[in-house]
PDB file of C-alpha atoms and ligand atoms in Angstrom:
ATOM      1  CA  UNK A   1     122.461 113.071 101.148  1.00 89.00           C
ATOM      2  CA  UNK A   2     121.338 110.780 103.944  1.00 95.00           C
ATOM      3  CA  UNK A   3     119.471 107.864 102.328  1.00 97.00           C
ATOM      4  CA  UNK A   4     117.432 105.045 103.707  1.00 98.00           C
ATOM      5  CA  UNK A   5     116.462 101.951 101.657  1.00 98.00           C
ATOM      6  CA  UNK A   6     113.309 100.297 103.019  1.00 98.00           C
ATOM      7  CA  UNK A   7     112.029  97.048 101.597  1.00 98.00           C
ATOM      8  CA  UNK A   8     109.673  94.127 101.997  1.00 98.00           C
ATOM      9  CA  UNK A   9     110.612  90.754 100.462  1.00 98.00           C
ATOM     10  CA  UNK A  10     108.825  87.391 100.552  1.00 97.00           C
ATOM     11  CA  UNK A  11     111.394  85.304  98.712  1.00 97.00           C
ATOM     12  CA  UNK A  12     114.610  87.334  98.660  1.00 97.00           C
ATOM     13  CA  UNK A  13     114.680  89.167  95.325  1.00 98.00           C
ATOM     14  CA  UNK A  14     113.628  92.599  96.588  1.00 98.00           C
ATOM     15  CA  UNK A  15     115.929  92.125  99.556  1.00 98.00           C
ATOM     16  CA  UNK A  16     118.883  91.480  97.316  1.00 98.00           C
ATOM     17  CA  UNK A  17     118.117  94.590  95.168  1.00 98.00           C
ATOM     18  CA  UNK A  18     117.695  96.716  98.269  1.00 98.00           C
ATOM     19  CA  UNK A  19     121.000  95.548  99.716  1.00 98.00           C
ATOM     20  CA  UNK A  20     122.873  96.147  96.439  1.00 98.00           C
ATOM     21  CA  UNK A  21     121.370  99.629  96.106  1.00 98.00           C
ATOM     22  CA  UNK A  22     122.111 100.522  99.685  1.00 98.00           C
ATOM     23  CA  UNK A  23     125.708  99.343  99.334  1.00 97.00           C
ATOM     24  CA  UNK A  24     126.180 101.403  96.173  1.00 97.00           C
ATOM     25  CA  UNK A  25     124.692 104.497  97.784  1.00 96.00           C
ATOM     26  CA  UNK A  26     126.240 104.005 101.201  1.00 96.00           C
ATOM     27  CA  UNK A  27     122.706 104.128 102.595  1.00 97.00           C
ATOM     28  CA  UNK A  28     121.072 102.615 105.666  1.00 98.00           C
ATOM     29  CA  UNK A  29     118.723  99.645 105.128  1.00 98.00           C
ATOM     30  CA  UNK A  30     115.497  98.696 106.920  1.00 98.00           C
ATOM     31  CA  UNK A  31     113.494  95.516 106.308  1.00 98.00           C
ATOM     32  CA  UNK A  32     109.780  95.599 106.783  1.00 98.00           C
ATOM     33  CA  UNK A  33     108.574  92.333 108.290  1.00 98.00           C
ATOM     34  CA  UNK A  34     105.025  91.172 107.558  1.00 98.00           C
ATOM     35  CA  UNK A  35     103.724  89.339 110.610  1.00 97.00           C
ATOM     36  CA  UNK A  36     101.204  87.401 108.578  1.00 96.00           C
ATOM     37  CA  UNK A  37     102.517  84.042 107.311  1.00 92.00           C
ATOM     38  CA  UNK A  38     103.145  84.268 103.543  1.00 96.00           C
ATOM     39  CA  UNK A  39     105.010  81.004 102.876  1.00 94.00           C
ATOM     40  CA  UNK A  40     103.755  77.939 100.972  1.00 95.00           C
ATOM     41  CA  UNK A  41     100.877  77.646  98.527  1.00 95.00           C
ATOM     42  CA  UNK A  42      98.299  78.948 100.972  1.00 95.00           C
ATOM     43  CA  UNK A  43     100.536  81.932 101.872  1.00 96.00           C
ATOM     44  CA  UNK A  44     100.972  82.634  98.149  1.00 96.00           C
ATOM     45  CA  UNK A  45      97.215  82.556  97.424  1.00 96.00           C
ATOM     46  CA  UNK A  46      96.364  84.716 100.437  1.00 97.00           C
ATOM     47  CA  UNK A  47      99.189  87.139  99.503  1.00 97.00           C
ATOM     48  CA  UNK A  48      97.671  87.684  96.045  1.00 97.00           C
ATOM     49  CA  UNK A  49      94.186  88.046  97.468  1.00 98.00           C
ATOM     50  CA  UNK A  50      95.319  90.520 100.176  1.00 98.00           C
ATOM     51  CA  UNK A  51      97.204  92.615  97.636  1.00 98.00           C
ATOM     52  CA  UNK A  52      94.214  92.640  95.257  1.00 98.00           C
ATOM     53  CA  UNK A  53      91.883  93.707  98.035  1.00 98.00           C
ATOM     54  CA  UNK A  54      94.262  96.478  99.132  1.00 98.00           C
ATOM     55  CA  UNK A  55      94.580  94.982 102.609  1.00 98.00           C
ATOM     56  CA  UNK A  56      96.921  96.266 105.281  1.00 98.00           C
ATOM     57  CA  UNK A  57      98.828  93.958 107.589  1.00 98.00           C
ATOM     58  CA  UNK A  58     100.708  93.960 110.862  1.00 98.00           C
ATOM     59  CA  UNK A  59     104.341  94.968 110.281  1.00 98.00           C
ATOM     60  CA  UNK A  60     107.558  95.508 112.078  1.00 98.00           C
ATOM     61  CA  UNK A  61     110.464  97.788 111.095  1.00 98.00           C
ATOM     62  CA  UNK A  62     113.253  99.475 112.952  1.00 98.00           C
ATOM     63  CA  UNK A  63     114.297 102.820 111.484  1.00 97.00           C
ATOM     64  CA  UNK A  64     112.537 106.194 111.662  1.00 97.00           C
ATOM     65  CA  UNK A  65     112.349 107.484 108.101  1.00 98.00           C
ATOM     66  CA  UNK A  66     111.990 111.111 109.191  1.00 96.00           C
ATOM     67  CA  UNK A  67     115.720 111.492 109.710  1.00 90.00           C
ATOM     68  CA  UNK A  68     116.546 110.960 106.030  1.00 97.00           C
ATOM     69  CA  UNK A  69     116.807 113.223 102.951  1.00 96.00           C
ATOM     70  CA  UNK A  70     115.693 110.398 100.666  1.00 97.00           C
ATOM     71  CA  UNK A  71     113.773 107.225 101.425  1.00 98.00           C
ATOM     72  CA  UNK A  72     113.984 104.542  98.728  1.00 98.00           C
ATOM     73  CA  UNK A  73     111.122 102.043  99.117  1.00 98.00           C
ATOM     74  CA  UNK A  74     111.038  98.618  97.414  1.00 98.00           C
ATOM     75  CA  UNK A  75     108.365  95.990  97.089  1.00 98.00           C
ATOM     76  CA  UNK A  76     107.612  92.887  95.096  1.00 98.00           C
ATOM     77  CA  UNK A  77     104.618  93.135  92.715  1.00 98.00           C
ATOM     78  CA  UNK A  78     101.674  90.961  93.851  1.00 98.00           C
ATOM     79  CA  UNK A  79      98.838  90.607  91.316  1.00 97.00           C
ATOM     80  CA  UNK A  80      99.879  93.872  89.722  1.00 98.00           C
ATOM     81  CA  UNK A  81      99.779  95.642  93.029  1.00 98.00           C
ATOM     82  CA  UNK A  82     101.837  96.783  95.995  1.00 98.00           C
ATOM     83  CA  UNK A  83     102.279  94.313  98.863  1.00 98.00           C
ATOM     84  CA  UNK A  84     100.218  94.751 102.053  1.00 98.00           C
ATOM     85  CA  UNK A  85     103.478  95.222 104.049  1.00 98.00           C
ATOM     86  CA  UNK A  86     104.589  98.227 101.956  1.00 98.00           C
ATOM     87  CA  UNK A  87     101.053  99.569 101.759  1.00 98.00           C
ATOM     88  CA  UNK A  88     100.968  99.568 105.562  1.00 98.00           C
ATOM     89  CA  UNK A  89     104.464 101.057 105.819  1.00 98.00           C
ATOM     90  CA  UNK A  90     103.532 103.947 103.487  1.00 98.00           C
ATOM     91  CA  UNK A  91     100.290 104.609 105.435  1.00 98.00           C
ATOM     92  CA  UNK A  92     102.067 104.535 108.802  1.00 98.00           C
ATOM     93  CA  UNK A  93     104.894 106.801 107.703  1.00 98.00           C
ATOM     94  CA  UNK A  94     103.114 109.201 105.376  1.00 96.00           C
ATOM     95  CA  UNK A  95     103.922 112.194 107.530  1.00 95.00           C
ATOM     96  CA  UNK A  96     107.550 111.151 108.101  1.00 97.00           C
ATOM     97  CA  UNK A  97     108.799 110.618 104.581  1.00 97.00           C
ATOM     98  CA  UNK A  98     110.106 113.618 102.648  1.00 93.00           C
ATOM     99  CA  UNK A  99     111.643 112.707  99.286  1.00 96.00           C
ATOM    100  CA  UNK A 100     110.633 109.178  98.275  1.00 98.00           C
ATOM    101  CA  UNK A 101     111.861 106.967  95.464  1.00 98.00           C
ATOM    102  CA  UNK A 102     110.071 103.698  94.623  1.00 98.00           C
ATOM    103  CA  UNK A 103     111.133 100.437  93.054  1.00 98.00           C
ATOM    104  CA  UNK A 104     109.378  97.171  92.543  1.00 98.00           C
ATOM    105  CA  UNK A 105     110.594  93.754  91.459  1.00 98.00           C
ATOM    106  CA  UNK A 106     108.388  91.554  89.290  1.00 98.00           C
ATOM    107  CA  UNK A 107     108.316  88.654  86.873  1.00 98.00           C
ATOM    108  CA  UNK A 108     107.373  90.996  84.016  1.00 95.00           C
ATOM    109  CA  UNK A 109     104.131  92.697  84.751  1.00 95.00           C
ATOM    110  CA  UNK A 110     104.463  95.644  87.149  1.00 94.00           C
ATOM    111  CA  UNK A 111     100.816  96.516  86.795  1.00 94.00           C
ATOM    112  CA  UNK A 112      99.607  99.382  89.017  1.00 97.00           C
ATOM    113  CA  UNK A 113     102.175  98.768  91.769  1.00 98.00           C
ATOM    114  CA  UNK A 114     104.280 101.937  91.437  1.00 98.00           C
ATOM    115  CA  UNK A 115     101.255 104.131  90.757  1.00 98.00           C
ATOM    116  CA  UNK A 116      99.554 102.775  93.860  1.00 98.00           C
ATOM    117  CA  UNK A 117     102.587 103.580  96.009  1.00 98.00           C
ATOM    118  CA  UNK A 118     102.356 107.241  95.019  1.00 98.00           C
ATOM    119  CA  UNK A 119      98.631 107.270  95.731  1.00 98.00           C
ATOM    120  CA  UNK A 120      99.075 105.735  99.149  1.00 98.00           C
ATOM    121  CA  UNK A 121     101.906 108.114 100.074  1.00 97.00           C
ATOM    122  CA  UNK A 122      99.829 110.984  98.739  1.00 96.00           C
ATOM    123  CA  UNK A 123     102.783 112.362  96.776  1.00 92.00           C
ATOM    124  CA  UNK A 124     104.736 111.852  93.629  1.00 95.00           C
ATOM    125  CA  UNK A 125     108.061 110.054  94.109  1.00 97.00           C
ATOM    126  CA  UNK A 126     111.251 111.691  92.864  1.00 97.00           C
ATOM    127  CA  UNK A 127     111.874 108.477  90.918  1.00 97.00           C
ATOM    128  CA  UNK A 128     110.093 105.149  90.354  1.00 97.00           C
ATOM    129  CA  UNK A 129     111.391 102.063  88.619  1.00 97.00           C
ATOM    130  CA  UNK A 130     110.199  98.518  87.916  1.00 98.00           C
ATOM    131  CA  UNK A 131     112.886  95.852  87.878  1.00 98.00           C
ATOM    132  CA  UNK A 132     112.165  92.655  86.003  1.00 98.00           C
ATOM    133  CA  UNK A 133     113.683  89.504  87.505  1.00 96.00           C
ATOM    134  CA  UNK A 134     115.337  88.358  84.237  1.00 96.00           C
ATOM    135  CA  UNK A 135     117.192  91.680  83.925  1.00 96.00           C
ATOM    136  CA  UNK A 136     117.888  92.347  87.570  1.00 96.00           C
ATOM    137  CA  UNK A 137     121.591  93.217  87.311  1.00 96.00           C
ATOM    138  CA  UNK A 138     120.853  95.764  84.567  1.00 97.00           C
ATOM    139  CA  UNK A 139     117.918  97.122  86.585  1.00 97.00           C
ATOM    140  CA  UNK A 140     119.996  97.581  89.690  1.00 98.00           C
ATOM    141  CA  UNK A 141     122.752  99.366  87.743  1.00 98.00           C
ATOM    142  CA  UNK A 142     120.183 101.743  86.139  1.00 97.00           C
ATOM    143  CA  UNK A 143     118.448 102.371  89.478  1.00 98.00           C
ATOM    144  CA  UNK A 144     121.729 103.168  91.242  1.00 97.00           C
ATOM    145  CA  UNK A 145     122.789 105.531  88.426  1.00 97.00           C
ATOM    146  CA  UNK A 146     119.456 107.341  88.512  1.00 97.00           C
ATOM    147  CA  UNK A 147     119.590 107.670  92.301  1.00 96.00           C
ATOM    148  CA  UNK A 148     123.163 108.929  92.185  1.00 95.00           C
ATOM    149  CA  UNK A 149     122.220 111.498  89.588  1.00 93.00           C
ATOM    150  CA  UNK A 150     119.386 112.588  91.806  1.00 85.00           C
ATOM    151  CA  UNK A 151     121.558 113.049  94.868  1.00 74.00           C
ATOM    152  CA  UNK A 152     124.021 114.986  92.775  1.00 70.00           C
ATOM    153  CA  UNK A 153     121.331 117.377  91.777  1.00 54.00           C
ATOM    154  CA  UNK A 154     119.843 117.859  95.247  1.00 49.00           C
ATOM    155  CA  UNK A 155     122.970 117.895  97.502  1.00 45.00           C
TER     156      UNK A 155
HETATM  157  C1  LIG B 201     101.318  86.389  95.361  1.00 86.28           C
HETATM  158  C2  LIG B 201     102.219  86.821  94.241  1.00 86.28           C
HETATM  159  C3  LIG B 201     101.714  87.530  93.145  1.00 86.28           C
HETATM  160  C4  LIG B 201     102.565  87.912  92.123  1.00 86.28           C
HETATM  161  N1  LIG B 201     102.079  88.686  91.098  1.00 86.28           N
HETATM  162  C5  LIG B 201     102.885  89.146  90.112  1.00 86.28           C
HETATM  163  C6  LIG B 201     102.378  90.029  89.086  1.00 86.28           C
HETATM  164  O1  LIG B 201     101.228  90.405  89.063  1.00 86.28           O
HETATM  165  N2  LIG B 201     103.250  90.428  88.122  1.00 86.28           N
HETATM  166  C7  LIG B 201     104.580  90.006  88.093  1.00 86.28           C
HETATM  167  O2  LIG B 201     105.281  90.419  87.175  1.00 86.28           O
HETATM  168  N3  LIG B 201     105.072  89.256  89.067  1.00 86.28           N
HETATM  169  C8  LIG B 201     104.267  88.783  90.098  1.00 86.28           C
HETATM  170  N4  LIG B 201     104.785  88.009  91.102  1.00 86.28           N
HETATM  171  C9  LIG B 201     106.211  87.698  91.099  1.00 86.28           C
HETATM  172  C10 LIG B 201     107.010  88.630  92.081  1.00 86.28           C
HETATM  173  O3  LIG B 201     106.621  89.944  91.951  1.00 86.28           O
HETATM  174  C11 LIG B 201     108.491  88.530  91.831  1.00 86.28           C
HETATM  175  O4  LIG B 201     108.879  87.182  91.871  1.00 86.28           O
HETATM  176  C12 LIG B 201     109.248  89.330  92.870  1.00 86.28           C
HETATM  177  O5  LIG B 201     110.543  89.634  92.403  1.00 86.28           O
HETATM  178  C13 LIG B 201     109.401  88.610  94.173  1.00 86.28           C
HETATM  179  O6  LIG B 201     110.063  89.403  95.102  1.00 86.28           O
HETATM  180  P1  LIG B 201     110.590  88.861  96.492  1.00 86.28           P
HETATM  181  O7  LIG B 201     111.508  87.659  96.177  1.00 86.28           O
HETATM  182  O8  LIG B 201     111.327  89.974  97.104  1.00 86.28           O
HETATM  183  O9  LIG B 201     109.423  88.395  97.307  1.00 86.28           O
HETATM  184  C14 LIG B 201     103.969  87.601  92.181  1.00 86.28           C
HETATM  185  C15 LIG B 201     104.457  86.853  93.230  1.00 86.28           C
HETATM  186  C16 LIG B 201     103.613  86.486  94.286  1.00 86.28           C
HETATM  187  C17 LIG B 201     104.170  85.729  95.456  1.00 86.28           C
END
């Protein structure tokens, strides 16, 4: 099963998870870049505000998701919500994504993030999982196992 792992990451956690998952699944990886500055205190505050307001943003990414059997999409949780970068990615690629799996990384409160991703895509994911930062290794292991089981059942 041809798999693409797409992610946005502000401070590296979601990037690390995405890379570990992609390595374990032998999948391609694509990073979504948010063109809006998100660093520092001001970047942090605006990030939370933009996520809460459901704002989109200007993004860059490289790979066309339409060529894949499964697209795994990862985002950090911001104020209990999906990031503007992944919101925008889902909106821009709605017609190109077939089977989708979602994951988010968070400090402990995933809120509505995963639910929102399904609403934005307009479809239920084949799998969705919240990974808490304190239990990241365990979360990655579980996510990989669940994704592998999935590919076994669909290939
Ligand atoms: C603006 C902002 C809002 C956040 N809101 C939440 C939240 O509501 N719940 C939570 O558990 N973690 C929250 N976090 C923590 C991040 O979701 C968590 O640290 C995540 O793993 C960061 O991923 P990254 O390193 O890939 O950017 C927030 C972080 C930021 C920057």
